[in-house]
Short mmCIF file of C-alpha atoms and ligand atoms in Angstrom, two decimals:
data_model
loop_
_atom_site.label_atom_id
_atom_site.label_comp_id
_atom_site.label_asym_id
_atom_site.label_seq_id
_atom_site.Cartn_x
_atom_site.Cartn_y
_atom_site.Cartn_z
CA MET H 1 143.79 80.12 31.83
CA GLN H 2 141.03 81.79 30.51
CA GLU H 3 139.23 78.51 29.86
CA LYS H 4 140.00 77.35 33.64
CA LEU H 5 138.53 80.89 34.71
CA VAL H 6 135.29 80.04 33.06
CA GLU H 7 135.26 76.44 34.00
CA LEU H 8 135.49 78.09 37.50
CA LYS H 9 133.02 80.24 37.22
CA GLU H 10 130.41 77.70 35.93
CA ALA H 11 131.13 75.20 38.32
CA ALA H 12 130.71 78.30 41.24
CA LEU H 13 127.53 79.25 39.87
CA ALA H 14 126.21 75.91 39.42
CA SER H 15 126.90 74.89 42.82
CA LEU H 16 125.79 78.06 44.56
CA SER H 17 122.20 77.82 42.75
CA ASP H 18 121.59 74.83 45.09
CA VAL H 19 123.19 75.57 48.18
CA LYS H 20 120.89 74.69 51.12
CA ASP H 21 122.04 76.63 54.05
CA LEU H 22 124.69 79.29 55.54
CA ALA H 23 127.06 76.51 56.59
CA GLU H 24 127.17 75.22 53.02
CA LEU H 25 127.62 78.91 51.48
CA ASN H 26 130.70 79.15 53.64
CA ASP H 27 131.93 75.97 52.54
CA LEU H 28 131.61 77.14 49.25
CA ARG H 29 133.41 80.43 49.75
CA VAL H 30 136.34 78.74 51.29
CA LYS H 31 136.55 76.68 48.08
CA TYR H 32 136.34 79.06 45.33
CA LEU H 33 137.74 82.24 46.84
CA GLY H 34 139.48 81.01 50.09
CA LYS H 35 143.19 81.70 50.50
CA ARG H 36 143.70 78.02 49.08
CA GLY H 37 140.87 78.14 46.87
CA ALA H 38 140.24 77.40 43.21
CA LEU H 39 140.77 80.73 42.04
CA THR H 40 143.80 81.38 43.87
CA GLU H 41 145.15 78.27 42.54
CA ILE H 42 144.66 79.64 39.05
CA MET H 43 146.19 82.95 39.93
CA LYS H 44 149.27 81.22 40.54
CA GLY H 45 149.84 80.64 36.66
CA MET H 46 149.95 84.23 36.19
CA GLY H 47 153.62 84.58 36.20
CA LYS H 48 153.85 82.42 33.37
CA LEU H 49 152.20 84.65 31.32
CA SER H 50 153.25 87.61 28.75
CA PRO H 51 153.12 90.98 29.89
CA GLU H 52 150.37 92.16 27.31
CA GLU H 53 148.33 88.86 28.56
CA ARG H 54 148.81 89.48 32.40
CA PRO H 55 146.57 92.52 32.87
CA VAL H 56 144.33 91.15 30.47
CA MET H 57 144.05 87.95 32.57
CA GLY H 58 144.03 89.93 36.01
CA GLN H 59 140.96 92.03 34.93
CA GLN H 60 139.08 88.53 33.83
CA ALA H 61 140.19 86.93 37.00
CA ASN H 62 138.53 89.96 39.09
CA GLU H 63 135.39 89.79 37.22
CA VAL H 64 135.30 85.95 38.08
CA ARG H 65 135.59 86.57 41.97
CA ALA H 66 133.11 89.63 41.90
CA VAL H 67 130.53 87.51 40.18
CA ILE H 68 130.77 84.82 42.80
CA GLU H 69 130.95 87.21 45.37
CA SER H 70 128.33 89.01 44.77
CA LEU H 71 126.39 85.82 44.29
CA LEU H 72 127.35 84.57 47.85
CA LYS H 73 126.47 88.17 49.35
CA GLU H 74 122.77 87.45 47.91
CA LYS H 75 122.62 84.20 49.16
CA THR H 76 123.79 85.16 52.53
CA GLU H 77 121.29 87.48 52.56
CA ALA H 78 118.42 85.53 51.71
CA PHE H 79 119.45 82.71 54.01
CA GLU H 80 119.62 85.64 56.92
CA GLN H 81 116.14 87.16 55.90
CA ALA H 82 114.84 83.71 55.92
CA ILE H 83 115.97 82.92 59.69
CA LEU H 84 115.14 86.46 60.80
CA GLN H 85 111.32 85.81 59.37
CA GLU H 86 111.11 82.46 61.01
CA LYS H 87 112.12 84.29 64.15
CA LEU H 88 109.57 86.58 64.09
CA GLU H 89 107.08 84.46 63.16
CA SER H 90 107.81 81.76 66.33
CA GLN H 91 108.48 84.87 68.76
CA ARG H 92 105.22 86.67 67.79
CA ILE H 93 104.28 88.88 70.67
CA ASP H 94 100.43 89.44 70.69
CA VAL H 95 99.96 92.47 71.89
CA THR H 96 96.06 92.18 72.85
CA LEU H 97 96.64 89.42 75.26
CA PRO H 98 95.54 90.73 78.73
CA GLY H 99 98.60 91.35 81.15
CA ARG H 100 99.42 89.22 84.22
CA VAL H 101 97.99 90.77 87.02
CA VAL H 102 100.58 91.03 90.04
CA ALA H 103 98.90 90.09 93.30
CA ARG H 104 99.55 92.96 95.66
CA GLY H 105 99.83 92.32 99.27
CA ALA H 106 97.79 94.32 101.90
CA LYS H 107 97.99 95.25 105.41
CA HIS H 108 97.19 92.85 108.06
CA PRO H 109 93.79 94.15 110.07
CA LEU H 110 95.67 94.40 113.13
CA THR H 111 98.43 96.56 111.45
CA LEU H 112 95.57 98.94 110.40
CA ILE H 113 93.80 99.24 113.87
CA VAL H 114 97.13 99.90 115.50
CA GLU H 115 98.02 102.51 112.80
CA GLN H 116 94.47 104.01 113.26
CA ILE H 117 94.86 104.31 116.88
CA GLU H 118 98.25 105.59 116.72
CA ASP H 119 97.01 108.22 114.06
CA LEU H 120 94.65 109.15 116.72
CA PHE H 121 97.29 109.83 119.42
CA ILE H 122 99.86 111.39 117.22
CA GLY H 123 96.95 114.08 116.92
CA LEU H 124 96.69 114.53 120.44
CA GLY H 125 100.58 115.20 120.53
CA PHE H 126 101.52 111.63 121.57
CA GLU H 127 104.74 110.30 120.20
CA ILE H 128 105.26 106.40 119.33
CA ALA H 129 107.93 104.49 121.48
CA GLU H 130 108.72 101.25 120.93
CA GLY H 131 110.49 98.69 123.19
CA PRO H 132 112.00 94.95 123.21
CA GLU H 133 109.77 91.87 123.09
CA VAL H 134 112.30 89.99 124.94
CA GLU H 135 112.32 91.91 128.13
CA THR H 136 113.74 91.83 131.59
CA ASP H 137 112.53 90.99 134.96
CA TYR H 138 113.34 94.44 136.10
CA TYR H 139 111.58 96.28 133.57
CA ASN H 140 108.46 94.17 133.04
CA PHE H 141 107.51 93.71 136.67
CA GLU H 142 110.03 95.47 139.25
CA ALA H 143 109.96 99.08 137.88
CA LEU H 144 106.36 98.30 137.67
CA ASN H 145 105.98 97.97 141.60
CA LEU H 146 106.00 94.28 140.93
CA PRO H 147 108.63 92.75 143.09
CA LYS H 148 109.74 89.11 142.97
CA ASP H 149 107.22 87.19 144.96
CA HIS H 150 104.40 89.50 144.56
CA PRO H 151 101.30 87.85 144.00
CA ALA H 152 100.04 90.27 141.32
CA ARG H 153 102.52 88.44 138.83
CA ASP H 154 100.14 85.67 138.77
CA MET H 155 97.92 88.07 136.79
CA GLN H 156 100.20 87.87 133.83
CA ASP H 157 101.63 84.17 133.63
CA SER H 158 104.98 84.50 131.92
CA PHE H 159 107.47 82.79 129.17
CA TYR H 160 111.02 83.00 130.96
CA ILE H 161 114.14 82.46 129.02
CA THR H 162 116.44 82.69 132.35
CA GLU H 163 115.56 83.51 135.61
CA ASP H 164 115.87 87.53 134.46
CA ILE H 165 114.68 87.48 130.94
CA LEU H 166 111.53 86.61 129.71
CA MET H 167 109.23 87.72 126.85
CA ARG H 168 107.26 90.94 127.82
CA THR H 169 103.87 90.03 129.21
CA HIS H 170 102.51 93.72 128.49
CA THR H 171 103.73 96.73 126.98
CA SER H 172 103.84 98.61 130.17
CA PRO H 173 107.60 97.89 130.54
CA ASN H 174 107.92 100.69 127.97
CA GLN H 175 106.75 103.22 130.83
CA ALA H 176 109.89 102.49 132.92
CA ARG H 177 111.97 102.26 129.91
CA VAL H 178 110.97 105.84 128.67
CA MET H 179 110.64 107.56 131.96
CA GLU H 180 114.04 106.35 132.66
CA ALA H 181 115.66 107.65 129.50
CA LYS H 182 113.71 110.76 129.87
CA GLN H 183 115.84 111.43 133.47
CA GLY H 184 112.75 112.96 135.47
CA GLU H 185 112.00 115.33 132.34
CA ALA H 186 108.38 115.92 131.74
CA PRO H 187 106.01 116.28 129.92
CA VAL H 188 105.97 112.43 128.94
CA LYS H 189 103.10 111.73 125.95
CA ILE H 190 104.13 108.36 124.44
CA LEU H 191 102.06 105.30 123.12
CA CYS H 192 103.63 102.23 123.06
CA PRO H 193 102.34 99.61 120.42
CA GLY H 194 103.57 96.10 120.38
CA ARG H 195 103.51 92.30 120.77
CA VAL H 196 103.22 90.41 124.13
CA TYR H 197 103.24 87.18 125.20
CA ARG H 198 101.37 85.12 127.93
CA ARG H 199 101.30 81.42 129.11
CA ASP H 200 97.72 81.35 127.98
CA ASP H 201 95.63 78.28 126.13
CA ASP H 202 94.44 79.58 123.13
CA ASP H 203 90.87 79.34 122.42
CA ALA H 204 88.62 82.04 120.99
CA THR H 205 89.23 84.92 123.23
CA HIS H 206 93.00 84.11 124.32
CA SER H 207 96.24 83.69 122.44
CA HIS H 208 99.71 83.12 123.79
CA VAL H 209 100.95 86.01 121.47
CA PHE H 210 98.77 89.30 121.32
CA THR H 211 98.90 92.96 120.43
CA GLN H 212 98.78 95.65 122.95
CA ILE H 213 99.02 99.43 122.94
CA GLU H 214 100.21 101.30 125.90
CA GLY H 215 99.68 105.03 126.69
CA LEU H 216 101.45 107.12 129.35
CA VAL H 217 101.20 110.93 130.02
CA ILE H 218 103.38 112.38 132.72
CA ASP H 219 103.45 116.15 133.61
CA GLU H 220 102.53 118.65 136.20
CA ASN H 221 98.84 118.43 137.16
CA ILE H 222 97.61 115.58 135.21
CA ARG H 223 94.42 114.61 136.54
CA MET H 224 92.27 111.45 136.28
CA SER H 225 89.60 113.66 134.63
CA ASP H 226 92.68 114.00 132.05
CA LEU H 227 92.36 110.22 131.39
CA LYS H 228 88.76 109.93 131.17
CA GLY H 229 88.84 112.58 128.33
CA ILE H 230 91.16 110.86 126.43
CA LEU H 231 89.62 107.74 126.62
CA LEU H 232 86.17 109.01 125.87
CA PHE H 233 88.03 110.73 122.60
CA PHE H 234 89.34 107.60 121.81
CA ALA H 235 86.09 105.48 122.22
CA GLN H 236 84.02 107.56 120.34
CA GLU H 237 86.40 107.90 117.49
CA MET H 238 87.15 104.23 117.50
CA PHE H 239 83.51 103.10 117.98
CA GLY H 240 81.06 105.85 117.28
CA SER H 241 80.45 109.22 118.65
CA ASP H 242 77.32 108.20 120.23
CA VAL H 243 79.47 105.53 122.72
CA GLU H 244 79.74 106.50 126.49
CA ILE H 245 82.55 105.06 128.51
CA ARG H 246 82.38 103.95 132.22
CA LEU H 247 85.37 103.57 134.52
CA ARG H 248 85.21 100.69 137.12
CA PRO H 249 87.49 100.67 140.23
CA SER H 250 90.00 97.85 139.58
CA PHE H 251 93.83 97.03 140.90
CA PHE H 252 97.22 97.35 138.91
CA PRO H 253 100.21 97.41 141.02
CA PHE H 254 101.60 100.11 139.00
CA THR H 255 98.82 102.34 138.90
CA GLU H 256 96.94 104.05 141.80
CA PRO H 257 93.73 104.22 141.77
CA SER H 258 93.46 101.85 138.92
CA ALA H 259 90.35 101.57 136.38
CA GLU H 260 88.97 99.11 134.00
CA VAL H 261 87.13 101.10 131.34
CA ASP H 262 84.37 99.99 129.25
CA VAL H 263 82.38 101.10 126.31
CA THR H 264 78.81 101.06 125.13
CA CYS H 265 78.21 97.61 123.59
CA ALA H 266 78.90 98.10 119.62
CA VAL H 267 76.50 95.43 118.73
CA CYS H 268 73.11 96.64 120.98
CA HIS H 269 74.21 100.10 121.99
CA GLY H 270 73.49 99.47 125.73
CA THR H 271 70.14 97.92 125.51
CA GLY H 272 72.04 94.49 126.36
CA CYS H 273 72.81 91.26 124.02
CA ARG H 274 74.63 88.04 124.05
CA VAL H 275 78.17 89.82 123.15
CA CYS H 276 78.04 92.32 126.16
CA LYS H 277 76.14 89.23 128.30
CA ASP H 278 73.46 91.70 128.85
CA THR H 279 74.92 94.26 130.48
CA GLY H 280 75.16 97.12 127.75
CA TRP H 281 78.93 97.43 128.34
CA LEU H 282 81.90 95.88 126.98
CA GLU H 283 85.59 96.13 128.82
CA ILE H 284 88.42 97.34 126.31
CA LEU H 285 91.17 98.48 128.24
CA GLY H 286 92.88 98.97 131.92
CA SER H 287 94.10 102.32 133.08
CA GLY H 288 94.82 104.26 136.37
CA MET H 289 97.01 107.11 137.66
CA VAL H 290 100.69 105.93 137.72
CA HIS H 291 101.54 104.74 141.01
CA PRO H 292 104.08 107.19 142.97
CA LYS H 293 106.50 104.31 143.84
CA VAL H 294 106.60 103.78 139.68
CA LEU H 295 107.28 107.51 138.98
CA GLU H 296 109.98 107.36 141.96
CA MET H 297 111.91 104.40 140.73
CA SER H 298 112.26 105.84 137.14
CA GLY H 299 113.49 109.03 138.39
CA TYR H 300 110.34 111.17 138.59
CA ASP H 301 109.51 113.57 141.60
CA SER H 302 106.19 112.33 142.98
CA GLU H 303 105.37 115.29 144.75
CA LYS H 304 105.76 117.77 141.48
CA TYR H 305 104.45 115.33 138.79
CA THR H 306 101.46 112.86 138.05
CA GLY H 307 100.22 110.74 135.32
CA PHE H 308 98.06 108.47 134.34
CA ALA H 309 98.79 105.34 131.84
CA PHE H 310 96.05 103.09 130.06
CA GLY H 311 96.93 99.56 127.91
CA MET H 312 94.52 97.65 125.55
CA GLY H 313 94.35 94.79 123.79
CA VAL H 314 94.19 95.66 119.84
CA GLU H 315 92.79 91.94 118.87
CA ARG H 316 89.94 92.85 121.16
CA ILE H 317 89.10 96.23 120.38
CA ALA H 318 89.49 94.81 116.16
CA MET H 319 86.97 92.09 117.55
CA LEU H 320 84.56 94.25 118.93
CA LYS H 321 84.86 96.82 116.37
CA TYR H 322 84.34 94.45 113.40
CA GLY H 323 82.34 91.66 115.06
CA ILE H 324 84.69 88.82 114.94
CA GLU H 325 84.03 86.14 117.01
CA ASP H 326 87.45 84.11 117.21
CA ILE H 327 90.81 85.78 117.85
CA ARG H 328 92.66 83.29 116.13
CA HIS H 329 91.29 84.61 112.98
CA PHE H 330 93.70 87.15 113.41
CA TYR H 331 96.74 84.55 113.04
CA ASN H 332 95.62 81.80 110.53
CA ASN H 333 96.41 83.67 107.53
CA ASP H 334 93.00 82.70 105.58
CA LEU H 335 92.80 85.20 102.67
CA ARG H 336 89.02 85.05 103.00
CA PHE H 337 89.37 86.49 106.48
CA LEU H 338 92.52 89.14 105.86
CA LYS H 339 90.83 90.25 102.34
CA GLN H 340 87.97 91.47 104.16
CA PHE H 341 89.72 94.35 105.36
CA ASN H 342 92.23 95.52 102.29
CA ARG H 343 89.99 98.51 102.33
CA ARG H 344 89.39 101.02 105.26
N1 LIG Q 1 99.48 96.63 131.51
C1 LIG Q 1 98.21 96.05 132.03
C2 LIG Q 1 97.80 94.78 131.46
O1 LIG Q 1 98.60 94.29 130.51
C3 LIG Q 1 97.32 97.07 131.50
C4 LIG Q 1 97.45 98.49 132.13
C5 LIG Q 1 98.36 99.13 131.56
C6 LIG Q 1 97.03 98.76 133.20
C7 LIG Q 1 98.70 100.95 132.02
C8 LIG Q 1 96.91 99.83 133.83
C9 LIG Q 1 98.05 100.96 132.98
O2 LIG Q 1 97.19 94.04 131.77
#
């Protein structure tokens, strides 16, 4: 038995010395030390030994097992180390490499202008009131003193969805919506930015979708001079403290009197140039005193309250402010254009 043990030990050590990988190691472990392995096989002979021999053989068998086990362990660790080393080599991280730059989006120039105008008017105590782009004929026209078949509806060629529903042609329906919701209560001081839709052929100065900002103030003793004062403040904040404004008589069914508002030409400062067609003035918005009929229709006592309203095209304001020659730049998503506005 002793011989067998020595043989086994020699054989095991010999085959372990040129083992090639973890799988082979495992096979050898099973072969020599496994439940049906060579060592177990030898140990089966223990029963035939004398009581004196038994402990001696047992001890020797344990020693053989211990020697093989420690060699197995050593080899296993060596292989695992080699595998780890190889991984570290192949997956090495170069911490000196520059990081990948995350491309950051930026606000669209129209958003920037809308926010700038909102800030101005919030500073004057206005609240922002938005409304739906899909609007009823009632709010878009009728509540603004534009009954069906009124010729002034032609001023705003519309996209109708049904006979009574259309894409709003201006932000003025918000006036009627807010007044109605306030149930005759004053003051009203709102600013309504939003997208509007008109059946226009797109060209350098027209777009069938564009952006408007509407303003409405209603209270006791609101006069046209209040409108003029606020618009002068707005124009000077937007275009520079040296600009003047000029009000020209105009017509809107929902305001009476109505005025078109011009500012001093930002390009030539009033001396006359190609942009202002030699007039020295640029038209920037429509405005007027809220028509008594409009007040009454939305539940306001027109004997007690008066108000003014104005509406401006945001693209036009941005084009004048930054010298942009084509409105389509705003919608083409050309990064060369958009990136110029990342910083305010
Ligand atoms: N809603 C008008 C337009 O789009 C502008 C406007 C608003 C005029 C408010 C007067 C008062 O043309």
